[in-house]
Coordinates of C-alpha atoms and ligand atoms in Angstrom, one line a residue:
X24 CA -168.3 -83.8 74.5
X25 CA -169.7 -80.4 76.1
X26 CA -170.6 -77.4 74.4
X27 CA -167.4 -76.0 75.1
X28 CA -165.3 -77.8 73.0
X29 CA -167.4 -77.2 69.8
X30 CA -166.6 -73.4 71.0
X31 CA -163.1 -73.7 71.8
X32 CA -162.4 -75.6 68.2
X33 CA -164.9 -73.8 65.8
X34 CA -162.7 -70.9 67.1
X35 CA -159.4 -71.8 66.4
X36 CA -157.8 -72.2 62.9
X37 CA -155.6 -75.5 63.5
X38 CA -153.9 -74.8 59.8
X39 CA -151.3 -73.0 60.1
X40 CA -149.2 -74.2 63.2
X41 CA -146.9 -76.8 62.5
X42 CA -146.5 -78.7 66.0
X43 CA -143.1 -80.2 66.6
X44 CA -142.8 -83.7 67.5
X45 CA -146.1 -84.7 66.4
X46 CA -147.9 -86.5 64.1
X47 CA -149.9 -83.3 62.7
X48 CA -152.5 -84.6 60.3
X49 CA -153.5 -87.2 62.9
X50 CA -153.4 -84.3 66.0
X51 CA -155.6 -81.7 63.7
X52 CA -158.3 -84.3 63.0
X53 CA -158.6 -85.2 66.8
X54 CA -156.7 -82.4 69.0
X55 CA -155.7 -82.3 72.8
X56 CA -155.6 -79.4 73.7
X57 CA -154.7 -78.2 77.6
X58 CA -155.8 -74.9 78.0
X59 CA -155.2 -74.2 81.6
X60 CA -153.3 -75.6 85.0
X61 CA -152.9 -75.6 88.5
X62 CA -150.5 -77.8 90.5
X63 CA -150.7 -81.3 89.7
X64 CA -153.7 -81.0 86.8
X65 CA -154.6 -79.5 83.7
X66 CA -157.7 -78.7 82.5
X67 CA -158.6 -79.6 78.5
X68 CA -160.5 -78.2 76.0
X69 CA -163.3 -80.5 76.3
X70 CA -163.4 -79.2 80.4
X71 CA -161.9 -82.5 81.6
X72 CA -159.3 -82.2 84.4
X73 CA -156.4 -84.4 83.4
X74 CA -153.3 -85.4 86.2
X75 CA -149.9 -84.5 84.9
X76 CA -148.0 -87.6 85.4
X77 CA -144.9 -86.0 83.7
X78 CA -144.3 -82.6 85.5
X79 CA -145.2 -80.6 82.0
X80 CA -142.2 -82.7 79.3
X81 CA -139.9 -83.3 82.9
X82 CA -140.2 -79.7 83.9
X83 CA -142.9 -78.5 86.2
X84 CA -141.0 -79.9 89.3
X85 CA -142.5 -77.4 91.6
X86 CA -146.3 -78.4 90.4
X87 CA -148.4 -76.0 87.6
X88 CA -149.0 -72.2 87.4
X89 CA -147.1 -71.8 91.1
X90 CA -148.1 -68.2 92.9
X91 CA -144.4 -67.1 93.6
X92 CA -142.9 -67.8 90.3
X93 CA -146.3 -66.2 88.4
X94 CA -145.8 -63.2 90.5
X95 CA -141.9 -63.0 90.3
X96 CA -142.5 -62.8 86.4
X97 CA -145.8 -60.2 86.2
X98 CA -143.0 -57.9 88.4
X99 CA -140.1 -58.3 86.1
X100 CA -142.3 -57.7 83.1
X101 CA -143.0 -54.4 84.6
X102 CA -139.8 -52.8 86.0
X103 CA -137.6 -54.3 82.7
X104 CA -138.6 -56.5 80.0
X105 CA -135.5 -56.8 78.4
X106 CA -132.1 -55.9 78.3
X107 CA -129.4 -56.5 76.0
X108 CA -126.9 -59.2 77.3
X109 CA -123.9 -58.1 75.2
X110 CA -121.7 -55.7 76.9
X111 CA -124.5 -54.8 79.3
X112 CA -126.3 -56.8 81.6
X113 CA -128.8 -56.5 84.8
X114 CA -129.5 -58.0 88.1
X115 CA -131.9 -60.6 87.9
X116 CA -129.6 -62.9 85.7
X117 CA -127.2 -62.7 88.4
X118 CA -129.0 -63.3 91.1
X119 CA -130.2 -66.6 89.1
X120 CA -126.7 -67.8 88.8
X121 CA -125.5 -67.3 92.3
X122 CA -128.8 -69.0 93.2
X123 CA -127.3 -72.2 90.8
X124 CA -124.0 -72.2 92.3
X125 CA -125.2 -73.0 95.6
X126 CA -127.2 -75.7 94.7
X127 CA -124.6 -77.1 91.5
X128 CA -122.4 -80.3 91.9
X129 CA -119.3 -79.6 94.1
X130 CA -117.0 -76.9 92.0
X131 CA -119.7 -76.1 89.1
X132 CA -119.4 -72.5 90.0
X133 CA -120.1 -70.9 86.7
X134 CA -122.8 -70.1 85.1
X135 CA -123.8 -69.4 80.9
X136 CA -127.2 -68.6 80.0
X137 CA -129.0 -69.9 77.3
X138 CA -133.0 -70.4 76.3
X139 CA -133.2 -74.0 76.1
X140 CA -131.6 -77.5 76.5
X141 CA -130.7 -77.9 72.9
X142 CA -128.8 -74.2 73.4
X143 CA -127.0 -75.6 76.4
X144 CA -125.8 -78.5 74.7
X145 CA -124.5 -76.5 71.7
X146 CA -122.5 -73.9 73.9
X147 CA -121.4 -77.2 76.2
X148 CA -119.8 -78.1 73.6
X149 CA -118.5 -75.0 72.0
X150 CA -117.0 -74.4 75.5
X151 CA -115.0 -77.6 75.5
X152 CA -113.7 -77.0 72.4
X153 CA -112.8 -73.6 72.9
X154 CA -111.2 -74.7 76.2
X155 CA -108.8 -77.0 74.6
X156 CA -107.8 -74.4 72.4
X157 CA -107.2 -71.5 74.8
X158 CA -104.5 -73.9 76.3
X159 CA -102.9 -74.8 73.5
X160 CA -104.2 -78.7 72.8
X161 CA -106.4 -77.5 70.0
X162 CA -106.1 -80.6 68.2
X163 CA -109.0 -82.5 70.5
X164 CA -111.9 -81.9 68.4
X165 CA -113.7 -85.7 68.6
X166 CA -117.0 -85.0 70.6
X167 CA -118.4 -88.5 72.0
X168 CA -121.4 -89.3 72.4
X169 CA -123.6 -92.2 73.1
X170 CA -125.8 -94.7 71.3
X171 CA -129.6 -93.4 72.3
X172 CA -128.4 -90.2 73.6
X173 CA -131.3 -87.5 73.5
X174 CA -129.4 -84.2 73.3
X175 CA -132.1 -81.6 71.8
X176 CA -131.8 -80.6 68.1
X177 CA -129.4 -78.5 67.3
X178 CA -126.6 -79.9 64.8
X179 CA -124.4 -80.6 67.8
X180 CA -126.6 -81.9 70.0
X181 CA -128.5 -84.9 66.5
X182 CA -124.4 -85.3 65.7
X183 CA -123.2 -86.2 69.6
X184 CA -127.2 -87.9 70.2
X185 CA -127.9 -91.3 69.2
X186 CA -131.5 -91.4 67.7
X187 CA -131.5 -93.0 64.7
X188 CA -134.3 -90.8 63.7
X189 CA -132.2 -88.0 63.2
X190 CA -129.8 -89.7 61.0
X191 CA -133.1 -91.1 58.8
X192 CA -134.2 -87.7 59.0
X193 CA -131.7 -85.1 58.4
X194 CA -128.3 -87.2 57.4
X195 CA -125.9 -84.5 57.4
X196 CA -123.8 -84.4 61.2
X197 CA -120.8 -83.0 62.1
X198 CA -118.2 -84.9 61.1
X199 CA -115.9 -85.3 64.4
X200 CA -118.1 -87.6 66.7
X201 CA -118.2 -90.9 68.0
X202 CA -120.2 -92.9 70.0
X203 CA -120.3 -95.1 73.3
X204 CA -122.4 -98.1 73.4
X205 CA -125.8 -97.5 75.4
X206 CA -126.6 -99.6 78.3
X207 CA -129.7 -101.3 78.1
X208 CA -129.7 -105.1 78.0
X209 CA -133.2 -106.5 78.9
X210 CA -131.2 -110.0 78.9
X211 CA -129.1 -108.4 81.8
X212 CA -130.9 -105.6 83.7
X213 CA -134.8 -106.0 83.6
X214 CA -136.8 -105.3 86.6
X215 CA -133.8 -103.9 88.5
X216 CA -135.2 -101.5 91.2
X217 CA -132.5 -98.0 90.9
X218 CA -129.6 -98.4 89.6
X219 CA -129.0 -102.1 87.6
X220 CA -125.9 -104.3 88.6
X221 CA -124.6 -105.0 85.1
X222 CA -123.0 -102.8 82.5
X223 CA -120.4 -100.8 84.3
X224 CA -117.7 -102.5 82.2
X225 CA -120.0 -100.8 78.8
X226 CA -117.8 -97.4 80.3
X227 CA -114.5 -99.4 79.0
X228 CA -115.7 -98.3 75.2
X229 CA -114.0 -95.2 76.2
X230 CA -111.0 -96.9 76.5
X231 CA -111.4 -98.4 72.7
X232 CA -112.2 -95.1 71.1
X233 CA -109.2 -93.3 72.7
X234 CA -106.7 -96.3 71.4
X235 CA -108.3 -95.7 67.9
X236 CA -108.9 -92.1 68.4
X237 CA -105.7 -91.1 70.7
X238 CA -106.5 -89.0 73.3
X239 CA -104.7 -86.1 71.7
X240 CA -107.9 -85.5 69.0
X241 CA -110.4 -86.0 72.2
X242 CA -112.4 -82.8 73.3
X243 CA -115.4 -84.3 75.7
X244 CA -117.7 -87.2 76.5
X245 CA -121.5 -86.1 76.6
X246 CA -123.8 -88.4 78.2
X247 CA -127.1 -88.2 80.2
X248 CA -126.6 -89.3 83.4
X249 CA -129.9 -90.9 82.9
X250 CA -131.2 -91.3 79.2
X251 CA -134.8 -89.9 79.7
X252 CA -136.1 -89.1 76.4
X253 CA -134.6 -92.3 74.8
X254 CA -136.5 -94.7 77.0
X255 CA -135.8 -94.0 81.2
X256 CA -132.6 -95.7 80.7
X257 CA -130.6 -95.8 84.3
X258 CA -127.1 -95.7 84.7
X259 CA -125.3 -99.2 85.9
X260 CA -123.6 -98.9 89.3
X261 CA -120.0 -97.8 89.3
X262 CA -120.7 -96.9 85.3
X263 CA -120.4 -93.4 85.9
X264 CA -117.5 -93.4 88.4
X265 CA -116.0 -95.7 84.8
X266 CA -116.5 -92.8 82.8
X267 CA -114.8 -90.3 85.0
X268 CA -111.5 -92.0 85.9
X269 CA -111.0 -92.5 82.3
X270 CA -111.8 -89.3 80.8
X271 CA -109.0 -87.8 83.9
X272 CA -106.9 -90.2 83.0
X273 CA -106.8 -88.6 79.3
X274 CA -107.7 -85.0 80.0
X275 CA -111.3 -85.6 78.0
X276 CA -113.2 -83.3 79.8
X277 CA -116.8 -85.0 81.0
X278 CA -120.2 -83.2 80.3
X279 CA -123.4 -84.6 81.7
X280 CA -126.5 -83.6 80.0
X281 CA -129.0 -82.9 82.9
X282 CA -132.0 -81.2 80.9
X283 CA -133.9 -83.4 82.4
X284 CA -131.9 -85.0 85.6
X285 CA -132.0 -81.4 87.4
X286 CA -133.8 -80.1 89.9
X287 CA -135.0 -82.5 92.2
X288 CA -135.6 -85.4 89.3
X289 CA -133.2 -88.3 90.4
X290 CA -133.8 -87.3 94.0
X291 CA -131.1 -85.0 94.7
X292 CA -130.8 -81.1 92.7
X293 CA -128.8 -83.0 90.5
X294 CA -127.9 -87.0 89.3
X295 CA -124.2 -86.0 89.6
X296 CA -125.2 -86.3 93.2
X297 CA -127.4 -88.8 93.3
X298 CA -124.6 -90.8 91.3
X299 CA -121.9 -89.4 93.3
X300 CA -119.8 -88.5 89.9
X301 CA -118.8 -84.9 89.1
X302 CA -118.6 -83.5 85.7
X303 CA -116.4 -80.8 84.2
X304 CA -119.6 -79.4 82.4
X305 CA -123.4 -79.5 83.1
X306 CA -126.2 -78.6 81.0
X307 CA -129.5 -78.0 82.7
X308 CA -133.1 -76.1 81.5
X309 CA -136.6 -77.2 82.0
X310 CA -137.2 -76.8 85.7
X311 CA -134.5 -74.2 85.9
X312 CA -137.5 -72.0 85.9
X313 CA -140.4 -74.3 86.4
X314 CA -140.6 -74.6 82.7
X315 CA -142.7 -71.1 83.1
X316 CA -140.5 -69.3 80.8
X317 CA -137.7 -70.7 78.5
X318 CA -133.8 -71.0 79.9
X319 CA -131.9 -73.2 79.7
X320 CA -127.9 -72.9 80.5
X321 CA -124.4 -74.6 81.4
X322 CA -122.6 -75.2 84.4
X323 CA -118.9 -75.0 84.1
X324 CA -116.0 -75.6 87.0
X325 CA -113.7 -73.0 88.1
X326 CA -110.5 -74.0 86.3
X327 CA -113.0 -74.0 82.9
X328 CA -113.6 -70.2 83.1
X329 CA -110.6 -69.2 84.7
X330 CA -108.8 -70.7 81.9
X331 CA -110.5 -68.2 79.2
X332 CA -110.2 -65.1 81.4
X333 CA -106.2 -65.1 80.2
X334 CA -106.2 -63.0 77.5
X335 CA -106.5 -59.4 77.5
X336 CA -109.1 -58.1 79.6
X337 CA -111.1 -55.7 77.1
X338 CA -111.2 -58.8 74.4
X339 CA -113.8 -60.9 74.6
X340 CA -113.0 -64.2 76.2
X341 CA -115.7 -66.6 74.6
X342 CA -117.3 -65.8 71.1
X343 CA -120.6 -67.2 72.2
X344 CA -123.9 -65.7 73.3
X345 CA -127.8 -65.5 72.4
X346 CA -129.8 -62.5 72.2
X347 CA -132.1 -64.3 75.3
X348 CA -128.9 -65.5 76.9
X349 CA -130.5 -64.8 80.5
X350 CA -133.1 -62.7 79.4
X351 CA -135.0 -61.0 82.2
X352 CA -138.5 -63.3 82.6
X353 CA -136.3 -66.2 82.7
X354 CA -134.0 -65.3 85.3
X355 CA -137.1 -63.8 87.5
X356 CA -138.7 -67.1 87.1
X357 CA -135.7 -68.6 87.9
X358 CA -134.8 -67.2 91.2
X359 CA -138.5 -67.9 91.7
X360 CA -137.8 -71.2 90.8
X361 CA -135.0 -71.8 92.8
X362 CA -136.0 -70.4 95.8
X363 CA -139.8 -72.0 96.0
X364 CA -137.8 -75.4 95.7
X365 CA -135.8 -74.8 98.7
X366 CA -138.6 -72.8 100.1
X367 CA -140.4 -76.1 100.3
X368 CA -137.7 -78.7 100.8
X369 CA -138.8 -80.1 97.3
X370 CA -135.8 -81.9 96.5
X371 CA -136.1 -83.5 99.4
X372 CA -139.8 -83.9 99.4
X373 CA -139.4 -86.1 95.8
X374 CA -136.4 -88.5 97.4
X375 CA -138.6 -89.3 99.9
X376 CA -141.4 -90.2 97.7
X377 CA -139.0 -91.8 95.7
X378 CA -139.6 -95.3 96.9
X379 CA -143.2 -95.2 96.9
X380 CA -143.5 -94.3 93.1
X381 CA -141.0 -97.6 92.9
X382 CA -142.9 -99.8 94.6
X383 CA -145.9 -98.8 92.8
X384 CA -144.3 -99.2 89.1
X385 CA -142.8 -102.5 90.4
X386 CA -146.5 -103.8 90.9
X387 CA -146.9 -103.6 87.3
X388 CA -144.7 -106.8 86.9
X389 CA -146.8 -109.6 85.5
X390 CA -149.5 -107.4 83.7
X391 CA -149.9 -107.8 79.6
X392 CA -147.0 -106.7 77.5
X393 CA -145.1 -105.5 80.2
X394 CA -141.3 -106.4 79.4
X395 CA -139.2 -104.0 82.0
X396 CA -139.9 -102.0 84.9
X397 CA -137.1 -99.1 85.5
X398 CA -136.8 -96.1 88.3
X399 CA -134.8 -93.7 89.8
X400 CA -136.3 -90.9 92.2
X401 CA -139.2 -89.7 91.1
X402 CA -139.0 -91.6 87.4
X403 CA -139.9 -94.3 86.3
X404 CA -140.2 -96.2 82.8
X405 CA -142.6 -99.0 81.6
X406 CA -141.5 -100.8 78.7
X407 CA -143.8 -103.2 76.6
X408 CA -143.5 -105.5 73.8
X409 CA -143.7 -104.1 70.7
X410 CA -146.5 -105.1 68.7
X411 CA -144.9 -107.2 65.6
X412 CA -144.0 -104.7 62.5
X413 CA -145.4 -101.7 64.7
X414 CA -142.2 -100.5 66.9
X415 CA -144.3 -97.6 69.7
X416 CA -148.0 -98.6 68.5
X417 CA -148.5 -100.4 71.6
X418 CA -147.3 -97.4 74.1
X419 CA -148.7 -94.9 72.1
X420 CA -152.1 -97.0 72.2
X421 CA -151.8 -96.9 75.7
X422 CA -150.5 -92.7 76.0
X423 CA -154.3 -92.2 73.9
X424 CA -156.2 -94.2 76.4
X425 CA -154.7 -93.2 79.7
X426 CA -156.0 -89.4 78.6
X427 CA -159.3 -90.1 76.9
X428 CA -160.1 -92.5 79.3
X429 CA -158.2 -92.2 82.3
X430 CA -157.7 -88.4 82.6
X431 CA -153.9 -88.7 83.1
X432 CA -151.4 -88.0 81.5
X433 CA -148.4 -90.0 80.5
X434 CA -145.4 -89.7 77.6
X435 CA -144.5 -92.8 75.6
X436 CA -141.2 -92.9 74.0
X437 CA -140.8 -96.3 71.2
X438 CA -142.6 -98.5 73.3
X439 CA -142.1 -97.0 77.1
X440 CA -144.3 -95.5 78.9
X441 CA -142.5 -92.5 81.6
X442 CA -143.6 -91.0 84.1
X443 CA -142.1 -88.2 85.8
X444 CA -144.4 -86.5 88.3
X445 CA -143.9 -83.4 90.0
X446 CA -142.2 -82.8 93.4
X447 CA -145.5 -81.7 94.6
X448 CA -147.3 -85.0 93.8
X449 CA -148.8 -87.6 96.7
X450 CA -149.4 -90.0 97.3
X451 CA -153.1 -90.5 95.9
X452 CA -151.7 -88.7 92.6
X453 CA -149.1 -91.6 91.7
X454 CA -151.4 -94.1 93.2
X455 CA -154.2 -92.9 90.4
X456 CA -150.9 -92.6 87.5
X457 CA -150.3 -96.0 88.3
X458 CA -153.7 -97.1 88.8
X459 CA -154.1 -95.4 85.3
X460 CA -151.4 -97.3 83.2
X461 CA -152.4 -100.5 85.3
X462 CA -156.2 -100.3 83.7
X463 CA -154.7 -99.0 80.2
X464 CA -152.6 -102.3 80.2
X465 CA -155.3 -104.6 80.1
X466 CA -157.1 -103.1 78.3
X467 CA -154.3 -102.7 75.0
X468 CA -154.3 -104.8 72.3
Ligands
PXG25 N1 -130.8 -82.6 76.5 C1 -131.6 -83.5 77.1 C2 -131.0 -84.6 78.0 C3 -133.0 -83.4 76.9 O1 -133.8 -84.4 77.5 C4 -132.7 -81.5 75.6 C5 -131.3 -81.7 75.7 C6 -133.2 -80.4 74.7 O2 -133.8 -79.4 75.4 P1 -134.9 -78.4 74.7 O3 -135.2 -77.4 75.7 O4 -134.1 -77.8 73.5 O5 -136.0 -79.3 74.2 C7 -133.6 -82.4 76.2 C8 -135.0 -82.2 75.9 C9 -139.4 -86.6 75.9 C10 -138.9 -85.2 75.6 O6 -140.3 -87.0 75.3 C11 -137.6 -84.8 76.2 C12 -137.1 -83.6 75.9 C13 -137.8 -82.7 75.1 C14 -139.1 -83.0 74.6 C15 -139.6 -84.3 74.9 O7 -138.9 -87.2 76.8 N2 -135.8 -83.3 76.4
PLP26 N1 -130.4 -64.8 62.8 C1 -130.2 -63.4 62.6 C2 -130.4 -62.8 61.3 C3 -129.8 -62.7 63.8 O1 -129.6 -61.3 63.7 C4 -129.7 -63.3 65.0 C5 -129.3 -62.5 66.2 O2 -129.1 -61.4 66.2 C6 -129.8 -64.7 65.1 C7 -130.2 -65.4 64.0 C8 -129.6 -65.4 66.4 O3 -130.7 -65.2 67.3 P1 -130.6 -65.6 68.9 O4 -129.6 -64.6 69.4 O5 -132.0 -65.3 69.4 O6 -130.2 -67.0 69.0

């Protein structure tokens, strides 16, 4: 330990931050803190430069503290800092949805602004509600979810999500929801490279809820195209395509939750086209702006909006809206964003890599506690054997000594390790994540 950490931490007062997500006794008596980054590393407290093997939390697709997007921001902090977005508006938010369009799943033409993912999902579904009832079938109010959905943590998105942590935690939900059945089946689908062969049948669920349901009280599906937080948890083939004839088949309109699936993750912008399955509604943040400032947002189809601008035209059509809803520095960041990712084909760039990451994690087969191997572009999960009474010691062991030891940086969810490089990476940089975790696992007890 250098000279500078003793600095850094006799300076700070850890007391009164309360950290989400974390273990805060445990962090304060032992804290990581990154205190700068460029590209594909960050730099700690203790002066160590550490890889970022998850692109920021899934985020940073474009690569740390990128000139363009820096730049696009320090200028829009000058010229306007904020506006309101009620009744008024200005030009950088626009230019950030047009920029979307473009690049959105056929027909997701529209755009709503929000600051986060959790936001998104809230107004995702508060638009599908409020769509049913501008045409007159207000009585489909059912939201469905699925069993270890991650969909942030507003009361919509814990009620329609599928972590039992939030039911220990909080209890209360809203009351219309139900829930598909996930699909992850070791017995079935371990080691499949991309997309596993079994489980497309698991989409049929939606058939059961609807016959005890009826399709009449049925507002939307929600699903991640890929579970990420829940475990790296890929869609079976044809699952998807399952889920779509059957919500058209009973009007259920079909959100995908891609908070984490845009921009370049999955290989394409988006999984709905890496799956080749369009939803009626999208959700999207994170790398929307390269995680450098907070937005999040929804993508709608055509026939969506168009179907609230009926009333008259000085009411207003959708009672919905955040005081950031597109606020300035995001949208900046965001055409930034957007443009440095086509700027630099890095959509394209991560597809390509794609099957190098997968051979890579595929190698892994055979090491200690190593139960599953999963991937999709430029993902992929690492799931090991609990240790008995303990569920997430094990990966959580392993998340501590790939950055004390290894200088990398992984996330462990339960007991699976993810990794979710930037765009940006090469090939030396997986070769040393994966190198990394490869050491850490023989290492663990
Ligand atoms: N939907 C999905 C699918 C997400 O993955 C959210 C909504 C919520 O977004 P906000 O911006 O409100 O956090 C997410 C967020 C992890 C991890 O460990 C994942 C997320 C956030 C933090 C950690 O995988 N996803
Ligand atoms: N709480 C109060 C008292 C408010 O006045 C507002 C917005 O004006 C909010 C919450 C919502 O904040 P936001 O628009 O940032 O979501």
């Amino acid at each position: 330990m250098g000279g500078r950490e003793t600095d850094l931490l006799t300076q700070l007062n850890l007391g009164p931050l309360w950290i989400p997500f974390t273990a805060n006794r445990q962090f304060k008596q032992n804290p990581r803190l990154l205190v700068s980054a460029k590209d594909m590393h960050y730099m700690t407290h203790d002066g160590r430069q550490v890889l970022d093997g998850i692109s920021g939390m899934w985020a940073v697709n474009a690569g740390h503290c990128r000139q363009p997007i820096v730049e696009a921001i320090q200028k829009q902090a000058q010229t306007l800092d904020y506006a309101t977005a009620f009744q008024m508006h200005h030009p950088a938010a626009f230019q950030a949805a047009e920029r979307l369009a473009a690049i959105a799943p056929q027909g997701l033409d529209h755009v709503f602004f929000t600051s986060s993912g959790s936001e998104a999902v809230d107004t995702a579904l508060k638009i599908a509600l409020a769509y049913h009832r501008v045409r007159g079938e207000g009585t489909r109010r059912i939201l469905i979810g699925r069993e270890r959905g991650y969909h942030g943590v507003g009361f919509g998105g814990i009620s329609v999500g599928g972590m039992t942590g939030n039911r220990k935690a909080f209890g209360n939900m809203l009351g219309a929801v139900d829930h598909l059945p996930h699909t992850h089946d070791l017995d079935k689908n371990a080691f499949s490279r991309g997309q596993p062969q079994w489980g497309a049948h698991l989409a049929d669920a939606l058939e059961n809820l609807v016959t005890l349901h009826d399709a009449s009280n049925i507002a939307a599906v929600i699903v991640e195209p890929m579970a990420g937080s829940t475990g790296v948890l890929i869609p079976p083939q044809g699952y998807l395509q399952r889920l779509r004839e059957i919500c058209d088949k009973h009007g259920i309109l079909l959100i995908f939750d891609e908070v984490i699936t845009g921009f370049g993750r999955t290989g394409k912008a988006f999984a709905a086209q890496t799956f080749g399955v369009t939803p009626d509604l999208m959700t999207f943040a994170k790398a929307v702006t390269n995680a450098a400032v907070p937005m999040g947002g929804v993508m709608v189809k055509k026939g969506i909006y168009d179907a609230f601008m009926t009333g008259p035209e000085n009411a207003i059509e959708f009672f919905h809206g955040y005081t950031y809803s597109g606020h300035p520095l995001a949208s900046a960041a965001a055409v930034a964003a957007l443009d440095l990712f086509k700027n630099e084909g890095l959509f394209e760039r991560g597809e390509s890599l794609a099957p190098y990451l997968a051979d890579l994690v595929h190698g892994l087969k055979g090491l200690p506690h190593v139960i599953d191997i999963r991937n999709i572009g430029m993902v992929a999960g690492i799931e090991l054997a609990p240790i008995p009474g303990k569920p997430g010691a094990r990966a959580f062991e392993a998340f501590l000594r790939a950055y004390e030891k290894k200088n990398v940086l992984v996330r462990t969810t339960g007991d699976v390790i993810a990794l979710s490089p930037s765009l940006i990476a090469e090939k030396k940089h997986l070769d040393e994540m994966v190198g990394a975790i490869a050491d850490v696992l023989k290492t663990l007890p």
